[in-house]
Amino acid sequence: MDINKFSRQVTQDDTQPAAQAMLHAIGLTREDLKKPFVGIASTGYEGNPCNMHLNDLAKLVKKGTENEDLVGLIFNTIGVSDGISMGTPGMRFSLPSRDVIADSMETVVQAMSYDGMVTVVGCDKNMPGALMAMLRLNRPAILVYGGTIASGCHEGKKLDVVSAFEAWGEKVAGTMTQQTYESVIEKACPGAGACGGMYTANTMASAIEALGMSLPYNSSNPAISENKENESVMAGQAMRVLLEKDIKPKDIVTKKSLENAIRLVTIMGGSTNAVLHFLAIARAADVSFTLEDFQRISDETPFLADLKPSGKYLMEDVHRVGGIPAVLKYLLKKGLLHGDCLTVTGKTLAENLLDVPDLLEGQHVIKPLESPIKETGHLRIMYGNLAEDGCVAKITGKEGLLFKGNAKVFDSEYDANDGIRDGKVQKGDVVVIRYEGPKGGPGMPEMLKPTAAIMGAGLGKDVALITDGRFSGGTHGFVVGHITPEAQEGGLIGLVEDGDVITIDAEKNSITVDIDSEELAKRKAAWVQPPLKFKRGVLYKYAHTVSSASQGCVTDEF
Ligand SMILES: CC(C)(O)[C@@H](O)C(=O)O
Ligand SMILES: [Mg+2]
């Protein structure tokens, strides 16, 4: 079996003497040059809890490859912390970082002729970026997630990163003292690991496990745990089976496995970002998977997990009650998953789950199908004159299913943050934040600050928020994002004025603004497309290449 088919031309061909000399220079023996080469791509760096331990995990993956007579070679790529860049101009680089990660992993593996790849990833964009690279390369690959952070604690109350954002909202609203605020900030995040609720990182990690691209328990094993270390070694070892059986990402990522992934996102009440990222992942896999597929799955799937941001528990609690495999086992038993999908173990999803213990008896984290939190999914794909090409709403039902209110318009996130702080947003308002789309932002920033400020100010049930930008996985409330076409491209969201009546109907999945046709014609005639905000660099390139949010914001398809 030809398991070193890419590296062989570099390591064994007589016409590549310099390549072989250089590989000896890095410490490889003649024997090593006969082995398959596995690129181990780490997004480890010191500046972010999600990423700070990844280089250590990458070394364990390397140990695993060596245990199986493979050559594991670690390389690094970038990552952007959403938590740290949130609410700053830096956040514009977050979504573009997904594509930089994909591009850089693709580049190294192709250029260096590696036979396969293990990615060791942590924060939100790391995971979809890695998966897009794996699918473009279509060489045997496994994803290792750095794992979830432990909870923080202040005065007996469990904390996580969103507690810090909402503390700001409470401080601004005058309901939290400066002293408590400072304690919450200090204690919210106790060490390594990705944000602890069912936010974007844990959403993507869980979905990727259901998709079959990571080993069982990968998504719920905590960042700081022996399980995480053992699993990293196992991932290196598992590459041997994938190489020998020639199991490639496109054998694993299919329409059916994507359905499994989105089914789990729905059950878990996951982040709206999953829609964007899985549209892009499906494109990289050359599988037709559109907004309609998300809506179909949402319609036929209940929302079961009582997890933050809208619920009570954290990912560490999912781990405590049996982990994601126990949840998958429950769903499989109930006929909600395709058990015959292939996974990176070389076995099917159903085979992987055979020996997995059931969810802990008496647990409250995952509700039974018979008494769900909501009968259908929280992710709604809406259309209407405000979103002719679609948008994504996160509606858990806690804030109701219908919202009709008066527009309060802001042309940027910062204006909205100031407006909320200065009390300009009142009960009954629909906050409109525009020119924050993929081209207009550019970079479609994730906006946790305004939604956290609305929650912190106690307006969660009385104010809706719509935008052509994105939300954090930590966002909750009556929110609609990814509005397409975006304001920069002439979408109607750009023509809304203060006081216009906006109706969001989460049962009919519609989002409309009531402007009479004469007035609308006048506004259209007066609208002038603003110039793109960046003239050079990454954001210039991004604004020129990015597709719409309804197409997954991909940058390699025109
Ligand atoms: C900072 C968060 C909570 O990680 C956010 O970026 C998300 O999307 O979940
Ligand atoms: Mg995020």
Coordinates of C-alpha atoms and ligand atoms in Angstrom, one line a residue:
M1 CA 0.0 0.0 0.0
D2 CA 1.3 3.3 -1.1
I3 CA 1.0 5.3 2.1
N4 CA 3.8 7.8 1.4
K5 CA 2.7 8.7 -2.1
F6 CA 3.2 12.5 -1.7
S7 CA 6.3 12.5 0.4
R8 CA 8.0 9.8 -1.6
Q9 CA 8.9 11.9 -4.5
V10 CA 10.8 14.2 -2.2
T11 CA 12.3 11.6 0.2
Q12 CA 13.2 8.8 -2.2
D13 CA 13.6 10.1 -5.7
D14 CA 17.2 10.4 -6.9
T15 CA 16.4 13.7 -8.5
Q16 CA 15.7 15.3 -5.1
P17 CA 19.2 15.2 -3.4
A18 CA 19.0 18.6 -1.8
A19 CA 15.6 17.8 -0.3
Q20 CA 16.9 14.7 1.2
A21 CA 20.1 16.5 2.5
M22 CA 17.9 19.1 4.1
L23 CA 15.7 16.4 5.7
H24 CA 18.8 14.8 7.2
A25 CA 19.7 18.2 8.6
I26 CA 16.4 18.3 10.6
G27 CA 17.5 15.0 12.2
L28 CA 15.8 12.4 10.0
T29 CA 17.6 9.1 9.3
R30 CA 17.6 7.1 6.0
E31 CA 15.0 4.8 7.6
D32 CA 12.8 7.9 8.4
L33 CA 12.9 9.0 4.8
K34 CA 11.0 5.8 3.8
K35 CA 8.1 6.6 6.2
P36 CA 5.0 8.6 5.4
F37 CA 5.2 12.3 6.4
V38 CA 2.4 13.8 8.5
G39 CA 2.1 17.6 8.8
I40 CA 1.0 18.6 12.3
A41 CA -0.5 22.1 12.0
S42 CA -0.8 23.9 15.3
T43 CA -2.5 27.2 15.8
G44 CA -0.7 27.5 19.2
Y45 CA 0.4 30.8 20.4
E46 CA 0.8 32.5 23.8
G47 CA -1.7 35.3 23.5
N48 CA -5.0 33.4 24.0
P49 CA -6.3 30.8 26.4
C50 CA -7.8 28.8 23.6
N51 CA -4.4 28.5 21.9
M52 CA -1.8 28.7 24.7
H53 CA -1.5 25.0 25.2
L54 CA -1.8 23.8 21.6
N55 CA 1.9 23.6 20.9
D56 CA 2.2 21.1 23.8
L57 CA -0.7 19.0 22.4
A58 CA 1.0 19.1 19.0
K59 CA 4.1 17.5 20.6
L60 CA 1.9 14.7 21.9
V61 CA 0.4 14.2 18.4
K62 CA 4.0 14.0 17.1
K63 CA 4.7 11.3 19.7
G64 CA 1.7 9.4 18.5
T65 CA 2.9 9.5 14.9
E66 CA 6.3 8.3 15.9
N67 CA 4.7 5.4 17.9
E68 CA 3.3 4.3 14.6
D69 CA 6.4 4.7 12.4
L70 CA 5.2 7.9 10.8
V71 CA 7.3 11.1 10.6
G72 CA 5.3 13.9 12.3
L73 CA 6.5 17.4 11.5
I74 CA 5.0 20.3 13.4
F75 CA 4.3 23.6 11.8
N76 CA 2.5 26.6 13.1
T77 CA -0.1 28.9 11.7
I78 CA -2.0 31.9 12.9
G79 CA -5.0 32.3 15.1
V80 CA -7.1 35.3 16.1
S81 CA -8.7 35.5 19.5
D82 CA -12.4 36.4 19.2
G83 CA -12.7 37.1 22.9
I84 CA -9.7 39.5 22.9
S85 CA -10.5 41.3 19.6
M86 CA -14.2 41.6 20.3
G87 CA -15.5 45.1 20.2
T88 CA -12.2 46.5 18.7
P89 CA -11.2 47.2 15.1
G90 CA -9.2 43.9 15.4
M91 CA -12.4 41.9 15.2
R92 CA -12.6 42.7 11.5
F93 CA -9.7 40.2 11.1
S94 CA -11.4 37.4 12.8
L95 CA -13.5 35.8 10.0
P96 CA -10.7 36.6 7.4
S97 CA -8.4 34.6 9.8
R98 CA -10.4 31.5 9.0
D99 CA -9.4 31.7 5.4
V100 CA -5.8 32.6 6.2
I101 CA -5.6 29.5 8.4
A102 CA -7.1 27.4 5.6
D103 CA -4.8 28.9 3.0
S104 CA -1.7 28.5 5.2
M105 CA -2.3 24.9 6.0
E106 CA -3.1 24.1 2.4
T107 CA 0.1 25.8 1.4
V108 CA 2.4 24.0 3.8
V109 CA 1.0 20.6 3.2
Q110 CA 1.1 21.0 -0.6
A111 CA 4.4 22.6 -0.7
M112 CA 6.1 20.2 1.6
S113 CA 4.5 17.1 0.1
Y114 CA 3.0 15.7 3.3
D115 CA 0.9 12.6 3.0
G116 CA -1.5 13.7 5.7
M117 CA -2.3 16.3 8.3
V118 CA -3.3 16.5 11.9
T119 CA -4.5 20.0 13.0
V120 CA -4.3 21.1 16.6
V121 CA -6.7 24.0 16.9
G122 CA -8.6 26.0 19.6
C123 CA -10.4 29.2 19.0
D124 CA -13.5 29.8 16.8
K125 CA -12.0 30.2 13.3
N126 CA -9.2 27.6 13.8
M127 CA -11.6 24.8 13.4
P128 CA -13.5 25.7 10.2
G129 CA -10.2 27.0 8.7
A130 CA -8.5 23.6 9.4
L131 CA -11.4 21.6 8.0
M132 CA -11.5 23.7 4.8
A133 CA -7.8 23.1 4.4
M134 CA -8.3 19.3 4.9
L135 CA -11.0 19.2 2.3
R136 CA -9.1 21.2 -0.2
L137 CA -6.1 18.9 0.3
N138 CA -8.2 15.7 0.5
R139 CA -5.3 13.8 2.1
P140 CA -5.9 11.7 5.3
A141 CA -6.5 14.1 8.2
I142 CA -7.7 14.4 11.8
L143 CA -8.7 17.4 13.8
V144 CA -7.7 17.8 17.4
Y145 CA -9.5 20.4 19.4
G146 CA -7.7 22.0 22.3
G147 CA -10.7 21.5 24.5
T148 CA -13.0 23.6 26.7
I149 CA -11.8 25.9 29.5
A150 CA -12.8 25.2 33.2
S151 CA -15.4 27.5 34.8
G152 CA -14.4 30.5 36.9
C153 CA -16.1 31.3 40.2
H154 CA -17.0 34.4 42.2
E155 CA -19.0 34.3 45.4
G156 CA -20.3 30.9 44.6
K157 CA -21.4 31.9 41.1
K158 CA -20.0 30.0 38.1
L159 CA -18.3 32.3 35.6
D160 CA -17.1 32.2 32.0
V161 CA -16.0 34.7 29.4
V162 CA -19.6 35.8 28.6
S163 CA -20.0 36.7 32.3
A164 CA -17.2 39.2 31.7
F165 CA -19.0 40.8 28.7
E166 CA -22.4 40.9 30.6
A167 CA -20.7 42.3 33.7
W168 CA -19.8 45.3 31.5
G169 CA -23.5 45.6 30.5
E170 CA -24.5 45.4 34.1
K171 CA -21.9 48.0 35.2
V172 CA -23.1 50.3 32.4
A173 CA -26.7 49.8 33.5
G174 CA -25.6 50.6 37.1
T175 CA -26.6 47.2 38.5
M176 CA -23.1 46.0 39.3
T177 CA -20.4 47.7 41.5
Q178 CA -16.9 48.4 40.2
Q179 CA -15.5 46.0 42.8
T180 CA -17.7 43.1 41.7
Y181 CA -17.0 43.9 38.1
E182 CA -13.3 43.7 38.7
S183 CA -13.6 40.4 40.5
V184 CA -15.6 38.9 37.8
I185 CA -13.1 40.0 35.1
E186 CA -10.2 38.5 37.2
K187 CA -11.9 35.2 37.8
A188 CA -14.0 34.5 34.7
C189 CA -11.3 32.6 32.8
P190 CA -9.1 30.4 35.0
G191 CA -6.6 29.0 32.4
A192 CA -6.1 27.2 29.1
G193 CA -9.1 26.2 27.0
A194 CA -11.7 27.7 24.7
C195 CA -14.7 29.7 25.9
G196 CA -16.8 27.3 28.1
G197 CA -20.4 27.6 27.0
M198 CA -22.0 26.3 23.8
Y199 CA -20.3 29.2 22.1
T200 CA -18.7 29.0 18.7
A201 CA -15.6 27.0 19.6
N202 CA -17.5 24.3 21.4
T203 CA -20.2 24.3 18.8
M204 CA -17.7 23.7 16.0
A205 CA -15.8 21.1 17.9
S206 CA -19.0 19.2 18.8
A207 CA -20.2 19.4 15.2
I208 CA -16.9 18.2 13.8
E209 CA -17.0 15.2 16.1
A210 CA -20.5 14.4 14.8
L211 CA -19.2 14.9 11.3
G212 CA -16.6 12.2 11.9
M213 CA -13.4 14.3 11.5
S214 CA -12.2 14.1 15.1
L215 CA -11.8 11.1 17.5
P216 CA -14.6 10.3 19.9
Y217 CA -14.7 12.6 23.0
N218 CA -12.5 15.1 21.3
S219 CA -15.0 18.0 21.7
S220 CA -15.9 17.5 25.3
N221 CA -12.6 16.4 26.8
P222 CA -11.5 19.5 28.8
A223 CA -8.4 21.4 27.8
I224 CA -6.6 20.6 31.0
S225 CA -7.1 16.9 31.4
E226 CA -5.3 13.6 31.0
N227 CA -8.0 12.6 28.5
K228 CA -7.0 15.5 26.3
E229 CA -3.3 14.5 26.4
N230 CA -4.0 10.8 25.7
E231 CA -6.3 11.7 22.9
S232 CA -3.7 13.8 21.3
V233 CA -1.2 10.9 21.2
M234 CA -4.1 8.7 19.8
A235 CA -4.7 11.2 17.0
G236 CA -1.1 10.8 15.8
Q237 CA -1.5 7.1 16.0
A238 CA -4.8 7.0 14.2
M239 CA -3.2 8.6 11.2
R240 CA -1.6 5.2 10.4
V241 CA -5.0 3.6 9.9
L242 CA -6.2 6.5 7.7
L243 CA -3.1 6.4 5.5
E244 CA -3.2 2.6 5.2
K245 CA -6.9 2.5 4.3
D246 CA -6.6 5.7 2.3
I247 CA -9.5 7.3 4.1
K248 CA -9.7 10.9 3.0
P249 CA -11.8 13.9 4.3
K250 CA -14.1 13.8 1.3
D251 CA -14.9 10.1 2.2
I252 CA -16.0 11.4 5.6
V253 CA -17.6 14.8 4.9
T254 CA -20.8 14.0 2.9
K255 CA -24.3 15.3 2.8
K256 CA -25.3 12.8 5.4
S257 CA -22.4 13.5 7.8
L258 CA -23.1 17.2 7.4
E259 CA -26.7 16.5 8.4
N260 CA -25.4 14.7 11.5
A261 CA -23.2 17.8 12.3
I262 CA -26.0 20.3 12.0
R263 CA -28.4 18.0 13.8
L264 CA -26.1 18.1 16.8
V265 CA -25.6 21.9 16.5
T266 CA -29.4 22.2 16.7
I267 CA -29.8 19.8 19.6
M268 CA -27.1 21.7 21.5
G269 CA -28.4 25.2 20.7
G270 CA -25.1 26.1 19.0
S271 CA -23.7 29.3 17.6
T272 CA -25.1 31.0 14.5
N273 CA -21.5 31.0 13.2
A274 CA -22.0 27.3 12.5
V275 CA -24.2 28.2 9.6
L276 CA -21.5 30.4 8.0
H277 CA -18.7 27.9 8.6
F278 CA -20.6 24.8 7.5
L279 CA -21.7 26.5 4.3
A280 CA -17.9 27.1 3.6
I281 CA -17.0 23.6 4.7
A282 CA -19.6 22.0 2.4
R283 CA -18.2 24.1 -0.5
A284 CA -14.7 22.9 0.2
A285 CA -16.1 19.3 0.2
D286 CA -18.0 19.9 -3.0
V287 CA -21.2 18.9 -1.4
S288 CA -24.4 20.8 -2.0
F289 CA -25.5 22.1 1.4
T290 CA -27.4 25.3 1.5
L291 CA -29.3 27.6 3.9
E292 CA -32.4 25.5 3.1
D293 CA -30.7 22.4 4.5
F294 CA -30.2 24.3 7.8
Q295 CA -33.8 25.3 8.0
R296 CA -35.0 21.8 7.1
I297 CA -32.9 20.3 9.9
S298 CA -34.0 23.0 12.3
D299 CA -37.6 22.3 11.5
E300 CA -37.3 18.7 12.3
T301 CA -35.0 18.9 15.3
P302 CA -35.7 20.0 18.9
F303 CA -33.4 22.1 21.0
L304 CA -32.4 20.0 24.0
A305 CA -29.3 21.3 25.7
D306 CA -29.6 23.6 28.7
L307 CA -26.2 25.3 28.0
K308 CA -25.0 28.8 28.0
P309 CA -25.5 31.4 26.5
S310 CA -29.3 30.9 26.9
G311 CA -29.2 28.1 29.4
K312 CA -27.5 27.1 32.6
Y313 CA -24.6 24.7 32.0
L314 CA -21.1 24.7 30.4
M315 CA -19.3 22.2 28.2
E316 CA -17.5 20.9 31.3
D317 CA -20.9 19.7 32.4
V318 CA -21.5 17.9 29.1
H319 CA -18.2 16.2 29.8
R320 CA -19.4 15.3 33.3
V321 CA -22.6 13.7 32.2
G322 CA -21.0 11.5 29.5
G323 CA -19.5 13.8 26.9
I324 CA -20.6 14.3 23.3
P325 CA -20.4 10.6 22.4
A326 CA -23.1 9.9 25.0
V327 CA -25.2 12.7 23.4
L328 CA -24.6 11.2 20.0
K329 CA -25.5 7.7 21.3
Y330 CA -28.8 9.1 22.6
L331 CA -29.6 10.7 19.3
L332 CA -28.6 7.6 17.3
K333 CA -31.0 5.5 19.5
K334 CA -33.8 8.0 18.8
G335 CA -33.2 7.7 15.0
L336 CA -31.8 11.3 14.7
L337 CA -28.4 10.4 13.2
H338 CA -27.1 8.6 10.2
G339 CA -25.1 5.9 11.9
D340 CA -23.4 4.6 8.8
C341 CA -21.2 7.6 8.1
L342 CA -17.5 6.9 8.1
T343 CA -15.2 8.6 10.7
V344 CA -11.5 9.2 11.3
T345 CA -11.3 6.0 13.4
G346 CA -11.8 4.1 10.2
K347 CA -15.1 2.9 11.6
T348 CA -18.7 4.3 11.2
L349 CA -20.3 6.6 13.7
A350 CA -22.5 3.8 15.0
E351 CA -19.5 1.5 15.4
N352 CA -17.7 4.2 17.4
L353 CA -20.7 4.6 19.7
L354 CA -21.2 0.9 20.4
D355 CA -19.2 0.8 23.7
V356 CA -19.9 4.3 24.8
P357 CA -21.6 4.6 28.1
D358 CA -25.1 6.3 28.1
L359 CA -25.7 9.8 29.4
L360 CA -25.5 9.8 33.2
E361 CA -28.8 8.8 34.8
G362 CA -30.7 11.7 36.3
Q363 CA -28.6 14.4 34.5
H364 CA -30.3 17.7 33.6
V365 CA -27.9 19.1 31.0
I366 CA -29.5 17.4 28.0
K367 CA -33.3 17.4 28.1
P368 CA -35.2 14.3 26.9
L369 CA -36.6 14.5 23.4
E370 CA -40.1 14.1 24.9
S371 CA -39.7 17.4 26.8
P372 CA -37.4 19.7 24.8
I373 CA -36.6 23.3 25.6
K374 CA -38.0 24.1 22.2
E375 CA -39.8 21.8 19.8
T376 CA -37.8 23.0 16.8
G377 CA -34.3 24.4 16.4
H378 CA -33.2 27.8 17.5
L379 CA -31.5 28.6 14.2
R380 CA -34.0 30.1 11.7
I381 CA -33.2 31.0 8.2
M382 CA -35.4 34.0 7.4
Y383 CA -36.3 35.8 4.2
G384 CA -38.2 39.0 3.4
N385 CA -37.6 42.4 1.9
L386 CA -34.9 43.0 4.5
A387 CA -33.1 39.8 3.6
E388 CA -33.9 38.8 0.1
D389 CA -30.9 36.4 0.0
G390 CA -31.5 35.2 3.5
C391 CA -30.3 35.7 7.1
V392 CA -29.7 33.7 10.2
A393 CA -31.7 34.2 13.4
K394 CA -31.1 32.7 16.8
I395 CA -34.4 32.3 18.5
T396 CA -34.5 30.0 21.6
G397 CA -38.1 31.0 22.3
K398 CA -37.2 32.5 25.6
E399 CA -37.7 36.0 24.2
G400 CA -40.8 35.0 22.2
L401 CA -41.2 34.1 18.6
L402 CA -42.5 37.4 17.1
F403 CA -41.0 40.9 17.4
K404 CA -42.4 44.0 15.9
G405 CA -40.8 47.3 16.7
N406 CA -39.3 50.6 15.6
A407 CA -35.9 50.7 13.9
K408 CA -33.1 52.4 15.8
V409 CA -30.3 52.6 13.1
F410 CA -26.5 52.6 13.6
D411 CA -24.0 52.6 10.8
S412 CA -21.4 50.7 12.9
E413 CA -21.0 48.5 15.9
Y414 CA -19.2 51.3 17.8
D415 CA -22.1 53.8 17.2
A416 CA -24.5 51.1 18.5
N417 CA -22.4 50.4 21.6
D418 CA -22.3 54.2 22.4
G419 CA -26.1 54.4 21.7
I420 CA -26.9 51.6 24.1
R421 CA -24.6 53.0 26.7
D422 CA -26.2 56.5 26.4
G423 CA -29.7 55.1 26.8
K424 CA -30.7 55.8 23.1
V425 CA -32.2 52.3 22.8
Q426 CA -35.6 51.9 24.4
K427 CA -38.0 49.0 25.0
G428 CA -39.7 48.1 21.7
D429 CA -36.8 49.1 19.5
V430 CA -35.2 47.0 16.8
V431 CA -31.6 47.9 16.8
V432 CA -30.2 47.9 13.3
I433 CA -26.4 47.6 12.9
R434 CA -25.3 47.9 9.3
Y435 CA -22.2 48.3 7.1
E436 CA -20.7 45.5 9.1
G437 CA -21.1 42.7 6.5
P438 CA -18.3 40.7 4.8
K439 CA -17.5 43.5 2.4
G440 CA -18.8 46.5 4.3
G441 CA -17.2 45.7 7.7
P442 CA -15.1 44.5 6.2
G443 CA -14.7 41.1 7.7
M444 CA -18.3 40.7 9.1
P445 CA -17.3 41.3 12.7
E446 CA -18.8 39.3 15.5
M447 CA -20.7 41.6 17.9
L448 CA -21.0 40.4 21.5
K449 CA -20.7 43.8 23.0
P450 CA -24.0 45.3 21.9
T451 CA -26.0 42.1 22.5
A452 CA -24.3 41.6 26.0
A453 CA -25.0 45.3 26.8
I454 CA -28.7 44.8 25.9
M455 CA -28.9 41.7 28.1
G456 CA -26.9 43.4 30.8
A457 CA -29.3 46.4 30.7
G458 CA -32.2 44.0 31.2
L459 CA -33.6 44.7 27.8
G460 CA -33.2 41.2 26.4
K461 CA -36.9 40.5 26.1
D462 CA -37.9 44.0 24.9
V463 CA -35.3 44.8 22.2
A464 CA -34.4 43.0 19.0
L465 CA -31.2 43.4 17.1
I466 CA -30.6 42.9 13.4
T467 CA -27.4 43.2 11.4
D468 CA -25.5 42.3 8.3
G469 CA -22.6 41.4 10.6
R470 CA -22.3 38.4 12.8
F471 CA -22.9 37.4 16.4
S472 CA -20.8 35.7 18.9
G473 CA -21.7 32.2 20.1
G474 CA -22.1 34.0 23.4
T475 CA -24.9 36.1 22.1
H476 CA -28.4 35.5 23.2
G477 CA -31.6 37.5 22.9
F478 CA -33.9 38.2 19.9
V479 CA -31.2 38.6 17.3
V480 CA -30.9 38.3 13.5
G481 CA -27.6 38.4 11.7
H482 CA -25.9 37.6 8.4
I483 CA -28.5 39.8 6.6
T484 CA -27.9 39.4 2.8
P485 CA -27.6 41.4 0.7
E486 CA -25.5 43.5 3.1
A487 CA -25.8 47.3 3.2
Q488 CA -22.5 47.8 1.3
E489 CA -24.0 45.8 -1.6
G490 CA -27.2 47.9 -1.7
G491 CA -29.3 45.7 0.6
L492 CA -32.5 47.2 1.9
I493 CA -31.0 47.2 5.4
G494 CA -29.0 50.2 4.2
L495 CA -32.1 52.1 3.5
V496 CA -33.9 51.7 6.8
E497 CA -34.4 54.8 8.9
D498 CA -35.2 55.4 12.5
G499 CA -38.8 54.7 13.3
D500 CA -39.5 52.3 10.4
V501 CA -41.5 49.4 11.6
I502 CA -39.7 46.1 11.4
T503 CA -41.4 42.7 11.9
I504 CA -39.4 39.5 12.7
D505 CA -41.6 36.4 12.7
A506 CA -39.7 33.3 13.8
E507 CA -42.6 31.0 12.9
K508 CA -43.0 32.2 9.3
N509 CA -39.3 32.8 9.2
S510 CA -39.8 36.3 7.7
I511 CA -38.1 39.6 8.3
T512 CA -39.7 42.7 6.8
V513 CA -39.6 46.4 7.0
D514 CA -42.7 48.5 6.3
I515 CA -41.7 51.3 3.9
D516 CA -44.3 52.4 1.2
S517 CA -43.1 52.0 -2.4
E518 CA -42.9 55.8 -3.1
E519 CA -40.8 56.4 -0.1
L520 CA -38.6 53.4 -0.9
A521 CA -38.0 54.6 -4.4
K522 CA -36.9 58.0 -3.0
R523 CA -34.5 56.4 -0.6
K524 CA -33.1 54.1 -3.3
A525 CA -32.5 57.0 -5.6
A526 CA -30.7 58.9 -2.9
W527 CA -28.4 56.0 -1.8
V528 CA -24.8 56.2 -2.8
Q529 CA -22.6 53.1 -2.3
P530 CA -19.8 54.1 0.2
P531 CA -16.2 53.3 -0.8
L532 CA -14.7 50.2 0.7
K533 CA -13.0 51.1 4.0
F534 CA -9.5 49.6 3.2
K535 CA -7.2 50.4 0.4
R536 CA -4.4 47.9 1.1
G537 CA -3.6 44.7 2.9
V538 CA -5.6 41.8 4.2
L539 CA -8.9 43.5 4.5
Y540 CA -8.6 45.1 1.1
K541 CA -8.0 41.6 -0.4
Y542 CA -10.8 40.2 1.7
A543 CA -13.4 42.7 0.7
H544 CA -12.6 42.1 -2.9
T545 CA -12.7 38.3 -2.8
V546 CA -15.3 37.4 -0.1
S547 CA -18.6 35.8 -1.1
S548 CA -21.9 36.7 0.7
A549 CA -22.8 35.3 4.1
S550 CA -25.5 33.2 2.4
Q551 CA -22.6 31.5 0.5
G552 CA -20.4 31.0 3.6
C553 CA -18.1 34.0 3.0
V554 CA -15.6 31.9 1.1
T555 CA -12.7 33.6 -0.6
D556 CA -11.7 31.0 -3.2
E557 CA -14.7 31.0 -5.4
F558 CA -15.8 33.8 -7.7
Ligands
LIG1 C1 -15.7 35.1 22.6 C2 -16.6 33.9 22.1 C3 -17.6 33.6 23.2 O1 -15.8 32.8 22.0 C4 -17.2 34.2 20.8 O2 -16.2 34.6 19.9 C5 -18.0 33.1 20.2 O3 -18.2 33.2 19.0 O4 -18.5 32.2 20.8
MG2 MG -16.5 33.9 17.9

